[in-house]
Every structure is written in structure tokens, then in C-alpha cells.
Amino acid sequence: MPLPAAADLLLWAWTPWRRLAAADLYESLATRAFTREGLYLNLGLWRHARTIDEACPALATLVAEAAAMGPADEVVDVGFGFADQDILWARRFGPRHITGLNVTPVHVRLGRARVRRAGMADRITLRLGSATAMPLPDASCDVVTAVECAFHFHTREAFLAEAFRVLRPGGRLVLADIIRAAPDADQMRRRWQEVSWRGFASKFDIPAANADTRDAYLEKFRTAGFTDATATPIGHDVFPGWHRALAEDPALFARLPASGRLPYRLLRRRPAEWVYAALDYVLAVAQKPR
């Protein structure tokens, strides 16, 4: 990692008031990924997975299945990471075309190279572009996806409006998303939720407007015009497995940046339900009316 980027990352990790925009954070992390195979960046779906290399594609597969992705579909994937999920979808589900949008230049540059090496440049197009101002025509796709990134968007409402605009009538929107957990009945646990959420939101560039619990979250889909919006909680299949893997898999722990490894040593002996008490991980699905 270049020295200036490493310094930024170190200051971000250890200085309470230091913030990095999401694009700058991921640019600083460069190609440091969670998996041994590929460059996945999601926390993984651990329902049946035993390793991070099984869990990350399992989460991407869940999103594609929830979208009923198939050969007739033109897909827009926002926040595509290094395109691992897009390559997986092209191979397994065979959509007509995938357009990926990302605000992080290193993701776009390296993602394009990886798509070319996979022989899929005619099926996957990766572009530098924002989820809240998509450089795409109205009613130009059948599916919009966002895997573990919509909480960063400034704001989620703006993204939902853009997703509605670019989807054709009957099009589907599917997100693997992190929102704020409902306040716990226990006062001490509720205080920890508040402190934990503030730290998470500050460090990971989450706008105050995105601090939604589930009911408010679903209302935003309806306000944007979507119908049949659901937000299924899947945190029990995400957080405990990820937490356990960090404690039991030295190779995964070593792949975290040093700035992440040091503070996590203080947390990995605590139970997952305590560490992630402020967070609700949901699979959100909605449709644009026909």
C-alpha cells in the first residue's frame, strides 16, 4: 500500500474524529480482500458455508436468486467491489448483460482487468459512476442490485429514486443491506447499541439519513414507488459466522488491514450478538409496478 494511503488508513482506524469518505476508504484498502480466492469484500452468508471462500459467493448467490436473475435480464450492479459477484452471476445465472457502477477508481480499473481475463468483457461492463446519479437512461434495466454497500450511499432515498428510474416496469430491486437494529428493551444494551452505531456510522461514512430501523427502511421503498417491498432479517446467517471465522481462521484475520486487526483483538472474544447489537442485516426485495 502506498505510504500516504497507509497513513490515511491508520489515522482513520485510531483517531476518533478522523473520517474517510467511502470511496477514499476503499481506495486506501486497495486489493486487500477477505477471501483467499478472488477479491470478495462482503461478510458472507454462513448458512451452509464453512469458510469465507464459501460464504462470500453464497451471499452473492442469495441476491441473484432473490432477484430471479436469468437470461432475459439486463442487470445494474451498484458497488460491485472487484466484480467477483458479477463474474459469478454471468457464469451461473447467465443474464443478458451486467452493468456495474462504482465510485472507487481502483475497483473499476482492476474489475475491468479481471472481467477481461475471465473472457466476459462482452457480457459485463464496469463504469465509474454513482448509485445516486446513475449514468443510465430511464427504464433501461430489469434488475438493480447492491451487495453490502447501500448504507454508504448519500443518501439511500436518492439511490432508491434512481433505481426506480432506471428499472423497467416490473423490474426488481434486491439489496443485501445493513440497517440500524431496533432499540433493545434492556437499558444497558440499548446504550451500547447507541454507542456502537455512532462509531460504525462515523467510521464507515454512513449518513445520518440512513440510520433507519426496519419499518422506516421499508417506508422509503414505498415512498420511492416500489411495491411488495420486504426486508428479511438474515443477520443470524451473517454476523455469527463472520465473527467465528475471524476468531478461528488465522489466514482470514491476517488478511484484515493491520489497522483493523488491532482493535478487533479487543472484540473477537465477545459474543457476536453483543458486538453487532446495533446492526440489522437484511435481504431487501422490491418491485417497480408494471
XYZ file of C-alpha atoms in Angstrom:
290
model
C 0.000 0.000 0.000
C 1.413 3.496 -0.849
C 2.606 5.396 2.219
C 0.015 8.235 2.040
C -2.853 5.719 1.754
C -1.437 3.675 4.643
C -1.180 6.805 6.782
C -4.782 7.750 5.978
C -5.960 4.262 6.928
C -4.001 4.285 10.191
C -5.377 7.679 11.174
C -8.889 6.539 10.246
C -8.609 3.444 12.466
C -7.131 5.093 15.546
C -8.325 8.718 15.546
C -11.907 9.081 16.845
C -12.621 12.222 14.829
C -10.950 11.019 11.631
C -13.383 10.176 8.826
C -12.874 8.875 5.318
C -15.428 9.015 2.541
C -16.417 5.515 1.416
C -14.588 5.882 -1.910
C -11.404 7.030 -0.142
C -11.628 4.217 2.389
C -11.923 1.512 -0.260
C -9.239 3.183 -2.371
C -6.908 3.063 0.659
C -7.665 -0.618 1.225
C -6.782 -1.269 -2.440
C -6.800 -5.018 -3.216
C -6.890 -6.259 0.371
C -9.874 -8.623 0.306
C -11.380 -11.144 2.713
C -11.174 -14.234 0.526
C -8.208 -16.351 -0.500
C -9.806 -16.999 -3.901
C -10.887 -13.845 -5.693
C -11.361 -10.425 -4.129
C -14.704 -10.573 -2.345
C -15.410 -7.865 0.230
C -18.734 -8.941 1.787
C -19.173 -10.533 5.227
C -20.575 -13.710 3.726
C -23.645 -15.885 4.167
C -22.750 -18.639 6.636
C -25.963 -20.677 6.452
C -24.110 -23.666 4.977
C -20.633 -22.214 4.447
C -17.609 -23.403 6.411
C -15.057 -20.877 5.104
C -15.007 -17.272 3.935
C -14.342 -18.521 0.391
C -17.681 -20.343 0.521
C -19.568 -17.659 2.452
C -18.877 -14.654 0.190
C -20.150 -16.210 -3.065
C -23.062 -17.695 -1.098
C -24.232 -14.170 -0.241
C -23.884 -13.063 -3.868
C -25.846 -16.148 -4.959
C -28.629 -15.367 -2.484
C -29.005 -11.886 -4.003
C -29.204 -13.265 -7.555
C -31.748 -15.897 -6.543
C -33.881 -13.297 -4.736
C -33.832 -11.227 -7.936
C -34.859 -14.268 -10.018
C -31.942 -13.296 -12.269
C -31.978 -15.020 -15.651
C -31.084 -14.895 -19.373
C -33.646 -12.217 -20.245
C -32.337 -9.705 -17.712
C -30.204 -6.626 -18.045
C -28.695 -6.081 -14.608
C -27.266 -2.969 -12.949
C -24.995 -3.801 -10.003
C -24.027 -0.804 -7.898
C -20.987 -1.013 -5.640
C -19.651 -4.127 -7.394
C -16.366 -4.390 -5.470
C -13.835 -6.090 -7.731
C -16.585 -7.679 -9.886
C -16.420 -11.153 -8.305
C -20.195 -11.223 -7.891
C -20.762 -10.076 -11.477
C -18.497 -12.797 -12.867
C -20.282 -15.347 -10.677
C -23.708 -14.169 -11.869
C -22.689 -14.181 -15.527
C -21.474 -17.764 -15.229
C -24.225 -19.196 -13.049
C -27.346 -17.215 -13.972
C -26.490 -16.008 -17.491
C -28.164 -12.569 -17.579
C -28.148 -10.829 -20.949
C -25.795 -8.119 -19.659
C -24.464 -6.714 -16.387
C -23.519 -3.061 -15.959
C -21.547 -2.343 -12.802
C -21.294 1.114 -11.230
C -18.719 2.068 -8.607
C -17.297 5.311 -7.218
C -13.894 3.801 -6.356
C -11.454 4.086 -9.297
C -9.260 1.149 -8.221
C -12.305 -1.127 -8.170
C -13.282 -0.088 -11.676
C -9.755 -0.426 -13.055
C -8.975 -3.800 -11.536
C -12.520 -5.082 -12.000
C -12.290 -4.427 -15.741
C -8.990 -6.307 -15.946
C -10.462 -9.270 -14.084
C -13.545 -9.317 -16.335
C -11.292 -9.340 -19.405
C -9.240 -12.218 -18.005
C -12.469 -14.132 -17.393
C -13.397 -13.651 -21.049
C -16.561 -11.722 -20.158
C -15.893 -8.224 -21.471
C -18.834 -8.569 -23.870
C -21.195 -9.526 -21.031
C -20.065 -7.263 -18.179
C -19.455 -3.504 -18.439
C -17.942 -1.728 -15.435
C -18.237 2.050 -15.144
C -17.179 4.767 -12.737
C -20.472 6.173 -11.524
C -22.620 6.968 -8.522
C -25.579 4.963 -7.260
C -27.382 8.244 -6.586
C -26.791 9.713 -10.063
C -26.599 6.708 -12.381
C -25.245 7.494 -15.872
C -28.010 5.369 -17.400
C -31.245 6.054 -19.323
C -34.697 5.754 -17.827
C -36.268 2.274 -17.878
C -33.071 0.640 -19.157
C -32.691 -2.478 -16.973
C -34.639 -5.320 -15.394
C -32.714 -5.807 -12.132
C -30.819 -3.465 -9.798
C -28.612 -4.979 -7.099
C -26.454 -3.643 -4.288
C -24.458 -6.083 -2.164
C -23.465 -4.674 1.210
C -22.969 -1.074 0.132
C -26.284 0.856 0.142
C -25.727 2.049 3.719
C -22.877 4.212 2.342
C -24.993 5.991 -0.273
C -25.641 9.713 0.208
C -28.495 9.005 0.615
C -30.386 5.732 0.463
C -33.513 7.679 -0.605
C -31.618 9.157 -3.562
C -30.437 5.682 -4.556
C -33.951 4.225 -4.362
C -35.253 7.029 -6.569
C -32.502 6.328 -9.122
C -33.116 2.575 -9.006
C -36.812 3.187 -9.648
C -35.957 5.462 -12.585
C -33.624 3.068 -14.392
C -35.767 -0.040 -13.867
C -38.300 -1.069 -16.457
C -41.897 -1.658 -15.296
C -41.923 -4.934 -13.409
C -38.195 -4.657 -12.671
C -36.734 -5.931 -9.403
C -34.505 -4.323 -6.789
C -32.529 -6.539 -4.394
C -30.178 -5.355 -1.656
C -28.042 -7.152 0.896
C -28.005 -4.222 3.302
C -27.071 -3.213 6.827
C -29.520 -1.021 8.718
C -29.931 0.030 12.343
C -31.285 -2.559 14.768
C -34.437 -1.807 16.732
C -33.687 -0.460 20.216
C -33.347 -3.239 22.767
C -35.665 -3.351 25.776
C -32.683 -3.595 28.138
C -31.347 -0.127 29.019
C -27.654 -1.093 29.175
C -27.812 -2.975 25.893
C -29.666 -0.032 24.316
C -26.881 2.323 25.394
C -24.302 0.016 23.835
C -26.360 -0.032 20.628
C -26.295 3.773 20.504
C -22.551 3.999 21.124
C -21.810 1.184 18.698
C -23.985 2.627 15.931
C -22.400 6.074 16.252
C -18.941 4.539 15.918
C -19.954 2.358 12.968
C -21.685 5.225 11.163
C -18.782 7.587 11.713
C -16.040 5.212 10.611
C -17.876 3.800 7.597
C -19.289 7.043 6.200
C -22.964 6.328 6.852
C -25.134 9.450 6.544
C -27.468 10.256 9.427
C -30.349 9.955 6.951
C -29.520 6.235 6.551
C -29.927 5.369 10.249
C -33.169 3.513 9.564
C -34.692 0.697 11.551
C -36.740 -1.779 9.545
C -40.130 -0.034 9.410
C -38.660 3.310 8.333
C -36.426 1.489 5.846
C -39.375 -0.204 4.131
C -41.318 3.056 4.068
C -38.564 4.570 1.926
C -39.076 1.873 -0.701
C -42.787 2.627 -0.789
C -42.157 6.381 -0.984
C -39.855 5.790 -3.982
C -42.725 3.980 -5.732
C -41.801 0.342 -5.181
C -44.380 -2.295 -4.326
C -44.190 -5.577 -2.429
C -41.135 -4.365 -0.512
C -39.786 -6.803 2.073
C -36.736 -6.731 4.336
C -35.951 -10.216 5.591
C -33.503 -10.297 8.518
C -30.524 -12.552 7.744
C -28.057 -11.281 10.339
C -28.171 -14.625 12.157
C -26.658 -16.152 8.991
C -24.055 -13.387 8.592
C -22.642 -11.910 11.801
C -22.037 -15.039 13.945
C -20.294 -16.898 11.100
C -18.116 -13.911 10.208
C -17.283 -13.348 13.873
C -16.416 -17.008 14.419
C -14.291 -17.134 11.263
C -12.213 -14.159 12.404
C -11.544 -15.934 15.685
C -10.819 -19.369 14.183
C -9.237 -18.656 10.784
C -5.774 -17.072 11.217
C -5.437 -16.566 7.451
C -8.662 -14.542 7.282
C -7.653 -12.495 10.315
C -4.264 -11.814 8.729
C -5.940 -10.528 5.557
C -7.581 -7.725 7.525
C -5.589 -4.478 7.371
C -3.337 -4.010 10.404
C -5.491 -1.048 11.416
C -8.471 -3.428 11.614
C -6.697 -6.353 13.251
C -5.512 -4.420 16.288
C -8.875 -3.087 17.546
C -10.671 -6.320 16.641
C -8.472 -8.221 19.067
C -10.464 -6.440 21.782
C -13.794 -7.550 20.314
C -13.415 -11.071 18.981
C -13.705 -12.687 22.419
C -17.094 -11.056 22.960
C -20.208 -12.836 21.590
C -21.377 -11.808 18.121
C -24.815 -10.783 19.392
C -23.091 -8.195 21.602
C -20.531 -6.957 19.070
C -23.153 -6.469 16.330
C -26.082 -5.495 18.580
C -26.555 -2.177 16.789
C -26.839 -3.737 13.327
C -29.664 -5.419 11.440
C -28.596 -7.225 8.254
C -31.464 -7.573 5.770
C -32.179 -9.013 2.343
C -34.435 -6.356 0.799
C -36.556 -7.118 -2.259
C -38.930 -4.780 -4.082
C -40.569 -4.372 -7.484
C -41.381 -1.493 -9.781
C -45.085 -1.660 -10.676
C -45.962 -2.983 -14.128
